[in-house]
Tab-separated table of C-alpha atoms and ligand atoms in Angstrom:
chain	number	residue	atom	x	y	z
B	1	MET	CA	102.215	73.760	228.640
B	2	ILE	CA	102.647	77.409	229.317
B	3	ARG	CA	104.940	79.442	231.556
B	4	LEU	CA	103.191	82.417	233.099
B	5	GLU	CA	104.910	85.476	234.508
B	6	PHE	CA	101.919	87.828	234.310
B	7	PHE	CA	98.175	87.793	234.871
B	8	ALA	CA	95.337	90.189	234.118
B	9	GLN	CA	93.991	92.347	236.926
B	10	VAL	CA	90.895	94.564	237.008
B	11	ASP	CA	90.893	98.044	238.500
B	12	GLU	CA	87.539	98.065	240.313
B	13	ARG	CA	87.433	101.873	240.251
B	14	LYS	CA	87.431	101.898	236.446
B	15	CYS	CA	85.303	98.792	235.716
B	16	THR	CA	81.729	99.594	234.693
B	17	GLY	CA	80.546	95.982	234.685
B	18	CYS	CA	79.757	96.191	230.964
B	19	LYS	CA	80.538	92.435	230.543
B	20	LEU	CA	82.391	92.886	227.255
B	21	CYS	CA	85.436	91.024	228.533
B	22	GLU	CA	83.730	88.021	230.114
B	23	PRO	CA	82.672	86.013	227.015
B	24	ILE	CA	85.976	86.395	225.185
B	25	CYS	CA	88.142	84.910	227.946
B	26	PRO	CA	89.315	81.511	226.599
B	27	ALA	CA	90.058	80.229	230.093
B	28	GLY	CA	86.745	81.150	231.700
B	29	ALA	CA	88.681	83.253	234.211
B	30	ILE	CA	86.383	86.298	234.272
B	31	GLU	CA	83.181	86.658	236.246
B	32	ILE	CA	81.028	89.725	236.695
B	33	GLU	CA	79.896	90.103	240.288
B	34	GLU	CA	77.978	93.098	241.571
B	35	LYS	CA	78.706	94.998	238.330
B	36	THR	CA	82.458	94.488	238.605
B	37	ALA	CA	84.670	92.041	236.716
B	38	THR	CA	86.835	89.715	238.754
B	39	ILE	CA	89.640	87.571	237.327
B	40	ASP	CA	90.634	84.187	238.720
B	41	ILE	CA	94.446	84.248	238.757
B	42	ASP	CA	94.477	80.428	238.887
B	43	ARG	CA	92.733	80.249	235.510
B	44	CYS	CA	94.181	83.285	233.688
B	45	ILE	CA	96.640	82.332	230.914
B	46	ASP	CA	97.787	85.883	230.122
B	47	CYS	CA	96.311	85.967	226.620
B	48	GLN	CA	95.513	89.686	227.049
B	49	ARG	CA	92.236	89.546	225.127
B	50	CYS	CA	90.392	91.192	228.020
B	51	ILE	CA	92.864	94.088	227.946
B	52	ASP	CA	92.147	94.618	224.249
B	53	ARG	CA	88.398	94.329	224.788
B	54	CYS	CA	88.377	96.839	227.648
B	55	ASN	CA	89.970	99.538	225.531
B	56	MET	CA	87.292	102.121	226.371
B	57	GLU	CA	87.609	101.958	230.157
B	58	ASN	CA	91.208	100.661	230.371
B	59	ALA	CA	90.187	98.830	233.516
B	60	VAL	CA	92.366	95.753	232.940
B	61	SER	CA	96.125	95.666	233.161
B	62	ARG	CA	98.829	93.019	233.013
B	63	VAL	CA	100.683	92.628	236.288
B	64	PRO	CA	103.575	90.352	237.338
B	65	ARG	CA	102.788	87.177	239.244
B	66	PRO	CA	104.539	86.762	242.593
B	67	SER	CA	106.534	83.949	240.921
B	68	GLU	CA	106.504	82.143	237.598
B	69	VAL	CA	103.793	79.515	237.227
B	70	VAL	CA	103.895	76.545	234.849
B	71	ARG	CA	100.585	75.136	233.679
B	72	TYR	CA	101.158	71.605	232.514
B	73	VAL	CA	99.142	68.415	232.809
B	74	ASP	CA	101.461	65.561	233.724
B	75	HIS	CA	100.415	62.324	232.001
B	76	SER	CA	103.107	60.064	233.485
B	77	ASP	CA	100.638	58.582	235.997
B	78	LEU	CA	98.034	57.756	233.331
B	79	ASP	CA	97.664	54.664	231.154
B	80	PRO	CA	99.697	55.353	227.965
B	81	LEU	CA	97.508	52.961	225.949
B	82	GLN	CA	94.357	54.814	226.996
B	83	ILE	CA	95.931	58.136	225.972
B	84	LYS	CA	97.103	56.700	222.653
B	85	THR	CA	93.660	55.206	221.962
B	86	LEU	CA	91.839	58.467	222.737
B	87	CYS	CA	94.314	60.473	220.642
B	88	ALA	CA	93.717	58.082	217.723
B	89	LYS	CA	89.948	58.421	218.181
B	90	ALA	CA	90.401	62.203	217.990
B	91	GLY	CA	92.507	61.815	214.828
B	92	LEU	CA	95.688	62.989	216.550
B	93	LEU	CA	99.153	61.685	217.167
B	94	PRO	CA	99.958	61.774	220.916
B	95	ASP	CA	103.126	63.854	220.499
B	96	MET	CA	101.715	66.149	217.823
B	97	PRO	CA	101.215	69.744	218.984
B	98	ILE	CA	97.554	70.643	218.576
B	99	CYS	CA	98.263	74.327	219.243
B	100	GLY	CA	100.719	75.986	216.889
B	101	CYS	CA	101.316	78.835	219.345
B	102	MET	CA	101.820	77.013	222.642
B	103	ARG	CA	102.859	73.601	221.227
B	104	THR	CA	100.476	71.776	223.600
B	105	THR	CA	100.446	68.115	222.534
B	106	GLY	CA	97.525	65.801	221.876
B	107	LYS	CA	98.506	63.611	224.819
B	108	GLU	CA	98.611	66.545	227.257
B	109	THR	CA	95.166	67.634	226.084
B	110	VAL	CA	93.731	64.134	226.484
B	111	ALA	CA	95.398	63.890	229.904
B	112	ALA	CA	93.712	67.144	230.927
B	113	VAL	CA	90.303	65.623	230.107
B	114	LEU	CA	91.174	62.443	231.996
B	115	LYS	CA	92.092	64.662	234.954
B	116	GLY	CA	88.826	66.549	235.007
B	117	ALA	CA	88.541	69.091	232.167
B	118	THR	CA	85.021	69.097	230.709
B	119	THR	CA	85.003	72.298	228.637
B	120	PRO	CA	87.324	74.152	226.240
B	121	GLU	CA	87.799	76.731	229.003
B	122	ASP	CA	89.042	74.045	231.421
B	123	LEU	CA	91.511	72.787	228.808
B	124	CYS	CA	92.824	76.318	228.201
B	125	ALA	CA	93.205	77.066	231.915
B	126	MET	CA	94.996	73.754	232.575
B	127	THR	CA	97.349	73.667	229.557
B	128	GLY	CA	97.650	77.193	228.125
B	129	LEU	CA	95.863	76.230	224.905
B	130	ARG	CA	94.506	79.334	223.084
B	131	ALA	CA	96.890	81.713	224.845
B	132	GLY	CA	98.223	82.655	221.415
B	133	CYS	CA	96.058	83.125	218.328
B	134	GLY	CA	93.337	81.023	219.925
B	135	MET	CA	91.835	79.951	216.606
B	136	TYR	CA	93.315	76.877	215.021
B	137	CYS	CA	93.468	74.718	218.139
B	138	MET	CA	89.690	75.000	218.709
B	139	THR	CA	88.925	72.259	216.171
B	140	ARG	CA	91.417	69.958	217.885
B	141	ILE	CA	89.990	70.824	221.297
B	142	PHE	CA	86.520	69.726	220.171
B	143	GLN	CA	87.934	66.585	218.572
B	144	VAL	CA	89.577	65.629	221.878
B	145	LEU	CA	86.469	66.388	223.932
B	146	GLU	CA	84.266	64.395	221.544
B	147	ALA	CA	86.717	61.470	221.513
B	148	CYS	CA	86.552	61.466	225.315
B	149	GLY	CA	82.751	61.326	225.216
B	150	ILE	CA	82.082	64.999	225.971
B	151	SER	CA	79.721	66.579	223.468
B	152	LEU	CA	79.116	70.319	223.732
B	153	ASP	CA	76.278	72.424	222.448
B	154	ASP	CA	76.875	75.983	221.269
B	155	PRO	CA	76.839	78.252	224.316
B	156	PRO	CA	74.252	81.021	224.440
B	157	ASP	CA	76.945	83.697	224.808
B	158	ARG	CA	78.894	82.451	221.764
B	159	ARG	CA	82.188	82.050	223.564
B	160	TRP	CA	82.961	79.368	221.021
B	161	ILE	CA	81.280	77.565	218.149
B	162	ASN	CA	81.470	73.807	218.075
B	163	LEU	CA	83.031	72.930	214.734
B	164	THR	CA	85.272	70.017	213.892
B	165	LEU	CA	85.562	70.824	210.199
B	166	SER	CA	88.930	70.754	208.498
B	167	ILE	CA	90.279	71.629	205.060
B	168	ALA	CA	89.183	68.145	203.924
B	169	ASP	CA	85.536	69.208	204.324
B	170	ILE	CA	85.805	71.996	201.734
B	171	PRO	CA	84.176	70.873	198.448
B	172	ARG	CA	86.593	70.492	195.549
B	173	GLU	CA	84.930	73.264	193.494
B	174	LYS	CA	85.406	75.749	196.340
B	175	VAL	CA	89.020	74.689	196.728
B	176	ASP	CA	89.504	75.437	193.015
B	177	ARG	CA	87.990	78.901	193.449
B	178	ILE	CA	90.165	79.686	196.481
B	179	GLU	CA	93.202	78.395	194.613
B	180	GLU	CA	92.408	80.656	191.682
B	181	ALA	CA	91.927	83.740	193.876
B	182	TYR	CA	94.830	83.074	196.278
B	183	PRO	CA	97.383	80.864	194.472
B	184	GLN	CA	100.086	81.864	196.949
B	185	CYS	CA	98.222	79.992	199.760
B	186	CYS	CA	98.643	76.552	198.111
B	187	VAL	CA	95.199	75.477	199.389
B	188	GLY	CA	94.755	73.007	196.524
B	189	GLU	CA	98.014	71.255	197.365
B	190	ASP	CA	97.079	71.023	201.066
B	191	TRP	CA	93.583	69.722	200.199
B	192	LYS	CA	95.055	67.022	197.957
B	193	ARG	CA	97.516	65.909	200.636
B	194	VAL	CA	94.765	65.624	203.237
B	195	THR	CA	92.051	64.024	201.079
B	196	GLN	CA	94.119	61.790	198.853
B	197	ARG	CA	96.430	60.181	201.376
B	198	PRO	CA	96.966	56.545	200.429
B	199	THR	CA	95.275	54.026	202.694
B	200	THR	CA	97.398	51.460	204.548
B	201	SER	CA	96.507	48.757	202.008
B	202	GLN	CA	97.330	51.071	199.093
B	203	LYS	CA	100.696	51.818	200.699
B	204	LYS	CA	101.372	48.082	201.006
B	205	GLU	CA	100.397	47.512	197.369
B	206	GLY	CA	102.724	50.372	196.388
B	207	ASP	CA	105.558	48.759	198.347
B	208	HIS	CA	105.384	45.693	196.122
B	209	VAL	CA	105.476	47.660	192.858
F	301	SF4	S1	85.305	95.173	229.688
F	301	SF4	FE1	86.365	96.427	231.242
F	301	SF4	S2	84.763	97.725	232.093
F	301	SF4	FE2	83.709	96.066	231.016
F	301	SF4	S3	83.355	94.480	232.597
F	301	SF4	FE3	85.316	93.998	231.610
F	301	SF4	S4	86.856	95.001	232.921
F	301	SF4	FE4	84.875	95.944	233.431
F	302	SF4	S1	92.959	84.379	230.192
F	302	SF4	FE1	93.168	86.170	228.826
F	302	SF4	S2	91.086	87.042	228.643
F	302	SF4	FE2	91.100	85.651	230.427
F	302	SF4	S3	91.550	86.959	232.177
F	302	SF4	FE3	93.512	86.151	231.496
F	302	SF4	S4	94.331	87.663	230.049
F	302	SF4	FE4	92.147	88.135	230.342
């Protein structure tokens, strides 16, 4: 969920149609038509990346919306068991935020797919995912899409790269090297917690000890 008070607007007099802004928009809100960028206010999530990218021409500015808009996918009319099952398939807990910045939950993300999202851009536009740092939630976004049966190839314009790797996929020897170089990051401890979690049967055995 995200509350939006602003959106990005292009000054047509300044825009050169260079297309630098279009591929970095996480919500797929920008299109270049007749050598001028246009922004779909109904998709824009006010992440401001296009403003940063257009720093030569300064053609994009942040302007107030007529009234505050809340982007949120309501899941109350969906089957809770279906949402729970798809979250589990994606390796997520339904109430767990998958985006550290916007706190969008696994169940809202799954609900967005069940209500028509088919790309990461759709998910961002519908829920506000990636409006913050835009990095760490990408893995979760792909996990949800894959769990819902949507497999994506890398796009030709490199708007995103389809990766569902996590810290558990880093080989132990590399973890040791990172730990040695950056001990303050506690990567080794995180890796151990993720890769050496006891299984359900081990937990049960432990309960009897
Ligand atoms: S980066 Fe700026 S000048 Fe280039 S297309 Fe986008 S809005 Fe226009
Ligand atoms: S979502 Fe971000 S990059 Fe896309 S138009 Fe809005 S402010 Fe610009």
